[in-house]
Coordinates of N, CA and C in Angstrom, one line a residue:
M1425 N 0.8 -1.2 0.0 CA 0.0 0.0 0.0 C 0.9 1.2 0.0
I1426 N 0.4 2.2 -0.7 CA 1.2 3.5 -0.8 C 0.9 4.4 0.4
A1427 N 2.0 4.9 1.0 CA 1.8 5.8 2.2 C 1.2 7.1 1.7
V1428 N 0.2 7.6 2.3 CA -0.4 8.9 1.9 C -0.2 9.9 3.0
P1429 N 0.4 11.1 2.7 CA 0.6 12.1 3.7 C -0.7 12.5 4.4
S1430 N -0.6 13.0 5.6 CA -1.8 13.3 6.3 C -2.6 14.5 5.7
S1431 N -2.0 15.3 4.8 CA -2.7 16.3 4.1 C -3.6 15.8 3.0
R1432 N -3.5 14.6 2.7 CA -4.4 13.9 1.6 C -5.5 13.2 2.3
R1433 N -6.6 13.3 1.8 CA -7.8 12.6 2.3 C -8.4 11.8 1.1
L1434 N -8.7 10.5 1.4 CA -9.3 9.7 0.3 C -10.8 10.2 0.2
I1435 N -11.1 10.6 -1.0 CA -12.5 11.0 -1.3 C -13.3 9.8 -1.7
A1436 N -12.8 9.0 -2.6 CA -13.5 7.9 -3.1 C -12.6 6.9 -3.8
S1437 N -13.0 5.7 -3.9 CA -12.2 4.7 -4.6 C -13.1 3.7 -5.3
Q1438 N -12.6 3.1 -6.3 CA -13.3 2.1 -7.1 C -12.4 1.0 -7.5
T1439 N -12.7 -0.3 -7.2 CA -12.0 -1.4 -7.7 C -13.0 -2.3 -8.5
L1440 N -12.7 -2.5 -9.7 CA -13.7 -3.2 -10.6 C -13.8 -4.7 -10.3
S1441 N -15.0 -5.1 -10.1 CA -15.3 -6.5 -10.0 C -15.8 -7.1 -11.3
T1442 N -16.2 -6.2 -12.2 CA -16.5 -6.6 -13.6 C -15.8 -5.6 -14.5
T1443 N -15.7 -5.9 -15.8 CA -15.1 -5.0 -16.7 C -16.0 -3.7 -16.8
A1444 N -15.4 -2.6 -17.2 CA -16.2 -1.4 -17.3 C -15.7 -0.5 -18.5
A1445 N -16.5 0.1 -19.3 CA -16.1 0.9 -20.4 C -15.6 2.3 -19.8
S1446 N -16.1 2.6 -18.6 CA -15.6 3.9 -18.1 C -15.8 3.9 -16.6
V1447 N -15.1 4.8 -15.9 CA -15.1 5.0 -14.5 C -15.4 6.5 -14.2
T1448 N -16.3 6.8 -13.4 CA -16.6 8.2 -13.1 C -16.6 8.4 -11.6
F1449 N -16.0 9.5 -11.2 CA -16.0 10.0 -9.8 C -16.9 11.3 -9.9
S1450 N -18.1 11.2 -9.2 CA -19.0 12.3 -9.3 C -19.3 12.9 -7.9
S1451 N -19.9 14.0 -7.9 CA -20.2 14.7 -6.6 C -18.9 15.0 -5.8
I1452 N -17.9 15.4 -6.5 CA -16.6 15.7 -5.8 C -16.9 16.9 -4.9
P1453 N -16.6 16.8 -3.6 CA -16.8 17.8 -2.7 C -15.8 19.0 -2.9
T1454 N -16.3 20.2 -2.5 CA -15.4 21.3 -2.3 C -14.7 21.1 -1.0
G1455 N -13.8 22.0 -0.6 CA -13.2 22.0 0.7 C -11.7 21.5 0.6
Y1456 N -11.3 21.1 -0.5 CA -9.9 20.8 -0.7 C -9.3 21.8 -1.7
R1457 N -8.0 21.9 -1.6 CA -7.3 22.8 -2.6 C -7.0 22.1 -3.9
D1458 N -6.5 20.9 -3.9 CA -6.2 20.2 -5.1 C -6.7 18.8 -5.1
L1459 N -6.7 18.1 -6.3 CA -7.1 16.7 -6.4 C -6.0 15.9 -6.9
V1460 N -5.9 14.6 -6.5 CA -5.0 13.7 -7.0 C -5.8 12.4 -7.3
L1461 N -5.6 11.9 -8.5 CA -6.3 10.7 -8.9 C -5.2 9.7 -9.3
R1462 N -5.2 8.5 -8.6 CA -4.2 7.4 -8.9 C -5.0 6.2 -9.4
W1463 N -4.3 5.5 -10.3 CA -4.9 4.2 -10.7 C -3.9 3.2 -11.1
S1464 N -4.4 1.9 -11.0 CA -3.6 0.8 -11.4 C -4.6 0.0 -12.3
N1465 N -4.3 -0.1 -13.6 CA -5.3 -0.7 -14.5 C -4.7 -1.3 -15.7
R1466 N -5.6 -2.1 -16.4 CA -5.3 -2.6 -17.7 C -6.6 -2.7 -18.5
Y1467 N -6.5 -2.9 -19.8 CA -7.8 -2.9 -20.5 C -7.8 -4.1 -21.4
S1468 N -9.0 -4.4 -21.9 CA -9.3 -5.8 -22.4 C -8.9 -6.0 -23.9
T1469 N -8.7 -4.9 -24.7 CA -8.4 -5.0 -26.1 C -7.1 -5.7 -26.4
A1470 N -7.0 -6.5 -27.4 CA -5.7 -7.2 -27.8 C -4.8 -6.1 -28.4
A1471 N -4.1 -5.4 -27.5 CA -3.1 -4.5 -27.9 C -2.1 -4.4 -26.8
D1472 N -0.9 -3.7 -27.1 CA 0.1 -3.5 -26.0 C -0.3 -2.5 -25.0
Y1473 N -1.0 -1.4 -25.5 CA -1.4 -0.3 -24.7 C -2.4 0.6 -25.4
T1474 N -3.0 1.5 -24.7 CA -3.9 2.5 -25.2 C -3.8 3.7 -24.3
N1475 N -4.6 4.7 -24.6 CA -4.7 5.9 -23.8 C -5.9 5.9 -22.9
V1476 N -5.8 6.4 -21.7 CA -7.0 6.7 -20.9 C -7.4 8.1 -21.2
Q1477 N -8.7 8.3 -21.5 CA -9.3 9.6 -21.8 C -9.9 10.2 -20.6
V1478 N -9.5 11.4 -20.2 CA -10.0 12.1 -19.0 C -10.9 13.2 -19.4
T1479 N -12.1 13.3 -18.8 CA -13.0 14.5 -19.0 C -13.4 15.0 -17.6
F1480 N -13.9 16.2 -17.6 CA -14.4 16.8 -16.4 C -15.8 17.2 -16.6
N1481 N -16.7 17.0 -15.6 CA -18.1 17.5 -15.5 C -18.9 17.0 -16.7
G1482 N -18.5 15.9 -17.3 CA -19.2 15.4 -18.5 C -19.1 16.1 -19.8
T1483 N -18.2 17.1 -19.8 CA -18.0 17.9 -21.0 C -17.0 17.2 -22.0
T1484 N -17.2 17.5 -23.3 CA -16.3 16.9 -24.3 C -15.8 18.0 -25.2
T1485 N -15.4 19.1 -24.7 CA -14.9 20.2 -25.5 C -13.8 20.9 -24.7
T1486 N -13.0 21.6 -25.5 CA -12.0 22.6 -25.0 C -10.9 22.0 -24.1
Y1487 N -10.4 20.8 -24.5 CA -9.2 20.2 -23.8 C -8.0 20.3 -24.7
S1488 N -6.9 20.4 -24.1 CA -5.6 20.3 -24.9 C -4.6 19.6 -24.0
D1489 N -3.6 19.0 -24.7 CA -2.6 18.3 -23.9 C -1.2 18.3 -24.7
T1490 N -0.2 18.1 -23.9 CA 1.2 18.0 -24.4 C 1.8 16.8 -23.7
T1491 N 2.4 15.9 -24.5 CA 3.0 14.7 -23.9 C 4.4 14.4 -24.3
V1492 N 5.2 14.0 -23.4 CA 6.5 13.4 -23.7 C 6.6 12.0 -23.2
A1493 N 6.9 11.1 -24.1 CA 6.9 9.7 -23.7 C 8.2 9.0 -24.2
A1494 N 8.6 8.0 -23.4 CA 9.7 7.1 -23.8 C 9.2 5.7 -23.9
F1495 N 9.4 5.1 -25.0 CA 8.9 3.7 -25.2 C 10.1 2.7 -25.1
A1496 N 9.9 1.4 -25.1 CA 10.9 0.4 -24.9 C 12.1 0.8 -25.8
G1497 N 13.3 0.5 -25.3 CA 14.5 0.9 -26.1 C 14.7 2.3 -26.2
S1498 N 14.9 2.9 -27.3 CA 15.2 4.3 -27.4 C 14.2 5.1 -28.1
S1499 N 13.0 4.5 -28.4 CA 11.9 5.2 -29.1 C 11.3 6.3 -28.1
T1500 N 11.1 7.5 -28.7 CA 10.5 8.5 -27.9 C 9.3 9.2 -28.7
F1501 N 8.5 9.9 -28.0 CA 7.4 10.6 -28.6 C 7.1 11.9 -27.9
S1502 N 6.8 12.9 -28.7 CA 6.3 14.1 -28.1 C 5.2 14.7 -29.0
G1503 N 4.2 15.3 -28.4 CA 3.2 15.8 -29.2 C 2.3 16.8 -28.5
R1504 N 1.6 17.7 -29.2 CA 0.7 18.6 -28.6 C -0.6 18.6 -29.4
R1505 N -1.8 18.6 -28.7 CA -3.1 18.7 -29.4 C -3.9 19.7 -28.7
T1506 N -4.8 20.4 -29.5 CA -5.7 21.4 -28.9 C -7.1 21.1 -29.4
G1507 N -8.1 21.7 -28.8 CA -9.5 21.6 -29.2 C -10.0 20.2 -29.2
Q1508 N -9.6 19.4 -28.2 CA -9.9 18.0 -28.1 C -11.2 17.7 -27.3
A1509 N -11.7 16.5 -27.4 CA -12.9 16.1 -26.6 C -12.5 15.6 -25.2
Y1510 N -11.2 15.4 -24.9 CA -10.7 14.8 -23.7 C -9.2 15.1 -23.6
I1511 N -8.6 14.8 -22.5 CA -7.2 14.8 -22.3 C -6.8 13.3 -22.4
D1512 N -5.8 12.9 -23.1 CA -5.3 11.5 -23.1 C -3.8 11.5 -23.2
R1513 N -3.4 10.4 -23.7 CA -1.9 10.0 -23.7 C -1.4 9.8 -22.3
I1514 N -2.3 9.3 -21.5 CA -2.0 8.7 -20.2 C -2.3 7.3 -20.4
Y1515 N -1.2 6.5 -20.4 CA -1.3 5.1 -21.0 C -1.8 4.1 -20.0
V1516 N -2.4 3.0 -20.6 CA -2.8 1.8 -19.8 C -2.4 0.6 -20.6
A1517 N -2.1 -0.5 -19.8 CA -1.6 -1.7 -20.4 C -2.8 -2.4 -21.1
G1518 N -2.5 -3.0 -22.3 CA -3.5 -3.8 -23.0 C -3.4 -5.3 -22.8
A1519 N -4.3 -6.0 -23.4 CA -4.4 -7.5 -23.2 C -3.1 -8.2 -23.7
N1520 N -2.3 -7.6 -24.6 CA -1.1 -8.3 -25.1 C 0.0 -8.2 -24.2
T1521 N -0.1 -7.4 -23.1 CA 1.0 -7.4 -22.1 C 1.0 -8.6 -21.2
T1522 N 2.0 -8.8 -20.5 CA 2.1 -9.9 -19.6 C 0.9 -10.0 -18.7
A1523 N 0.3 -11.2 -18.6 CA -0.9 -11.5 -17.8 C -0.7 -10.9 -16.4
N1524 N -1.8 -10.3 -15.9 CA -1.8 -9.7 -14.6 C -0.8 -8.6 -14.3
T1525 N -0.3 -8.0 -15.4 CA 0.5 -6.8 -15.3 C -0.3 -5.6 -15.5
F1526 N -0.4 -4.7 -14.5 CA -1.2 -3.5 -14.6 C -0.4 -2.2 -14.8
A1527 N -0.9 -1.3 -15.5 CA -0.2 0.0 -15.7 C -0.6 0.9 -14.4
S1528 N 0.3 1.9 -14.2 CA 0.0 2.8 -13.1 C 0.1 4.2 -13.6
A1529 N -0.8 5.1 -13.0 CA -0.8 6.5 -13.4 C -1.2 7.3 -12.2
E1530 N -0.9 8.6 -12.3 CA -1.4 9.6 -11.4 C -1.6 10.9 -12.1
I1531 N -2.7 11.5 -11.8 CA -2.9 12.9 -12.3 C -3.1 13.8 -11.1
Y1532 N -2.6 15.0 -11.3 CA -2.7 16.1 -10.2 C -3.4 17.2 -10.8
I1533 N -4.4 17.7 -10.1 CA -5.3 18.8 -10.6 C -5.3 19.9 -9.5
P1534 N -4.5 20.9 -9.7 CA -4.5 22.0 -8.7 C -5.7 22.9 -8.8
N1535 N -6.1 23.5 -7.7 CA -7.1 24.5 -7.7 C -8.4 24.2 -8.5
Y1536 N -8.9 23.0 -8.2 CA -10.0 22.5 -9.0 C -11.3 23.3 -8.8
T1537 N -11.4 24.1 -7.8 CA -12.7 24.9 -7.6 C -12.6 26.3 -8.0
V1538 N -11.4 26.9 -8.3 CA -11.3 28.3 -8.6 C -11.8 28.6 -10.0
S1539 N -12.2 29.8 -10.2 CA -12.8 30.2 -11.5 C -11.7 30.6 -12.6
T1540 N -10.9 29.6 -12.8 CA -9.9 29.7 -13.9 C -9.8 28.4 -14.7
N1541 N -9.2 28.4 -15.8 CA -9.0 27.2 -16.6 C -8.3 26.2 -15.7
K1542 N -8.5 24.9 -15.9 CA -8.0 23.8 -15.1 C -6.9 23.0 -15.7
P1543 N -5.7 23.2 -15.2 CA -4.5 22.4 -15.7 C -4.5 21.1 -14.9
L1544 N -3.8 20.2 -15.5 CA -3.4 18.9 -14.8 C -2.1 18.4 -15.3
S1545 N -1.4 17.7 -14.4 CA -0.2 17.0 -14.8 C -0.4 15.5 -14.6
G1546 N 0.0 14.7 -15.5 CA -0.2 13.3 -15.5 C 1.1 12.5 -15.7
F1547 N 1.3 11.4 -15.0 CA 2.4 10.5 -15.2 C 1.9 9.1 -15.3
S1548 N 2.4 8.3 -16.3 CA 1.9 7.0 -16.4 C 3.1 6.1 -16.8
T1549 N 2.9 4.8 -16.5 CA 3.9 3.8 -16.9 C 3.1 2.5 -17.3
V1550 N 3.7 1.8 -18.3 CA 3.2 0.5 -18.7 C 4.4 -0.4 -18.7
E1551 N 4.3 -1.5 -18.0 CA 5.5 -2.4 -18.0 C 5.0 -3.8 -18.5
N1552 N 5.8 -4.5 -19.2 CA 5.5 -5.8 -19.8 C 6.4 -6.9 -19.4
N1553 N 7.3 -6.7 -18.4 CA 8.2 -7.7 -18.1 C 9.0 -8.1 -19.3
S1554 N 9.2 -7.3 -20.2 CA 10.1 -7.5 -21.4 C 10.6 -6.2 -21.9
S1555 N 11.4 -6.3 -22.9 CA 11.9 -5.0 -23.5 C 11.1 -4.5 -24.6
T1556 N 10.0 -5.1 -24.9 CA 9.2 -4.7 -26.1 C 8.2 -3.7 -25.8
V1557 N 7.5 -3.7 -24.6 CA 6.5 -2.7 -24.3 C 6.7 -2.2 -22.9
N1558 N 7.5 -1.2 -22.8 CA 7.6 -0.4 -21.6 C 7.5 1.0 -22.0
I1559 N 6.7 1.7 -21.2 CA 6.4 3.1 -21.5 C 6.5 3.9 -20.2
I1560 N 7.0 5.1 -20.3 CA 6.9 6.1 -19.2 C 6.5 7.4 -19.9
A1561 N 5.5 8.1 -19.4 CA 5.0 9.3 -20.1 C 4.7 10.4 -19.1
A1562 N 4.9 11.6 -19.5 CA 4.5 12.8 -18.7 C 3.5 13.6 -19.6
T1563 N 2.4 14.0 -19.1 CA 1.4 14.7 -19.9 C 1.0 15.9 -19.1
A1564 N 1.0 17.1 -19.8 CA 0.4 18.3 -19.2 C -0.9 18.5 -20.0
G1565 N -2.0 18.7 -19.2 CA -3.3 18.9 -19.9 C -3.9 20.2 -19.4
L1566 N -4.9 20.7 -20.2 CA -5.7 21.9 -19.8 C -7.1 21.7 -20.2
W1567 N -8.0 22.0 -19.3 CA -9.4 22.1 -19.6 C -9.7 23.6 -19.6
S1568 N -10.0 24.2 -20.8 CA -10.3 25.6 -20.9 C -11.7 25.9 -20.5
N1569 N -12.0 25.8 -19.2 CA -13.3 26.0 -18.6 C -13.1 26.6 -17.2
T1570 N -13.9 27.5 -16.8 CA -13.7 28.1 -15.4 C -14.7 27.5 -14.4
S1571 N -15.4 26.5 -14.7 CA -16.3 25.8 -13.7 C -15.5 25.0 -12.8
A1572 N -16.0 24.9 -11.5 CA -15.3 24.0 -10.6 C -15.5 22.6 -11.1
I1573 N -14.5 21.7 -10.8 CA -14.6 20.3 -11.2 C -15.4 19.6 -10.2
T1574 N -16.6 19.0 -10.6 CA -17.4 18.3 -9.8 C -17.5 16.8 -10.1
S1575 N -16.9 16.4 -11.3 CA -16.8 15.0 -11.6 C -15.7 14.8 -12.6
I1576 N -15.1 13.6 -12.5 CA -14.0 13.2 -13.4 C -14.4 11.9 -14.0
G1577 N -14.3 11.8 -15.4 CA -14.6 10.6 -16.1 C -13.3 10.0 -16.7
L1578 N -13.2 8.7 -16.7 CA -12.1 8.0 -17.3 C -12.6 7.0 -18.2
S1579 N -12.1 6.9 -19.4 CA -12.5 5.8 -20.4 C -11.4 5.5 -21.3
V1580 N -11.6 4.4 -22.0 CA -10.6 4.0 -23.1 C -11.3 4.0 -24.4
P1581 N -10.6 4.3 -25.5 CA -11.2 4.5 -26.8 C -12.0 3.3 -27.3
S1582 N -11.6 2.1 -26.9 CA -12.4 0.9 -27.3 C -12.1 -0.2 -26.2
G1583 N -13.0 -1.1 -26.1 CA -12.8 -2.1 -25.1 C -13.2 -1.6 -23.7
T1584 N -12.7 -2.3 -22.7 CA -13.1 -2.0 -21.3 C -11.9 -2.0 -20.4
F1585 N -12.0 -1.4 -19.2 CA -11.1 -1.6 -18.1 C -11.3 -3.0 -17.6
D1586 N -10.2 -3.7 -17.3 CA -10.3 -5.1 -16.8 C -10.7 -5.1 -15.3
I1587 N -11.2 -6.3 -15.0 CA -11.5 -6.6 -13.6 C -10.2 -6.4 -12.7
R1588 N -10.3 -5.9 -11.5 CA -9.3 -5.6 -10.6 C -8.6 -4.3 -10.9
S1589 N -9.0 -3.6 -11.9 CA -8.4 -2.2 -12.1 C -8.9 -1.4 -10.9
S1590 N -8.1 -0.6 -10.3 CA -8.4 0.2 -9.2 C -8.1 1.7 -9.3
F1591 N -9.0 2.5 -8.8 CA -8.9 4.0 -8.9 C -9.1 4.6 -7.6
Y1592 N -8.3 5.6 -7.3 CA -8.4 6.3 -6.0 C -8.3 7.8 -6.2
L1593 N -9.3 8.5 -5.6 CA -9.4 10.0 -5.7 C -9.1 10.6 -4.3
Y1594 N -8.1 11.5 -4.3 CA -7.7 12.1 -3.0 C -7.9 13.6 -3.1
G1595 N -8.3 14.2 -2.0 CA -8.3 15.7 -1.9 C -7.1 16.1 -1.1
L1596 N -6.5 17.2 -1.5 CA -5.4 17.7 -0.7 C -5.9 18.9 0.1
L1597 N -5.6 18.9 1.3 CA -6.0 20.0 2.2 C -5.1 21.1 2.2
E1598 N -5.5 22.3 2.5 CA -4.6 23.5 2.7 C -3.6 23.2 3.7
A1599 N -2.4 23.7 3.5 CA -1.3 23.4 4.5 C -1.5 24.4 5.7

């Protein structure tokens, strides 16, 4: 189990007992300064990996992201996208990876209740116990909307999150 500093409070968690096309954290309370969402997951489609798509408050407009990723060996990727329906390039392991190997990720959302655009930083890893599919990625995202974040949705472009995928939402208290 990951040690959590006392300034973090678990708001909600979900561990899937059946596959699911999406996971949503809704009715996120105010009273925290920042949010942290951590997960350990894989998805059902026969592929090495895919992206987790992140949305806020059920909206599918005005997202942008920039990602830098290193893949197995010396392959790298960097890219920027604007005007998207979600933030993605936060990676999840696919069904082609080693059985029972889950990807891990964390997104940090500062000042989720203030009346400004909402940035996030995300970090993800996919490990395959081999040299063919290993990824580490850093993503900076922006939701160009001044509404407070009251829900967070996670989905994959096709297939489902696998059984035993787990998701934890924390609120960070003022220091």
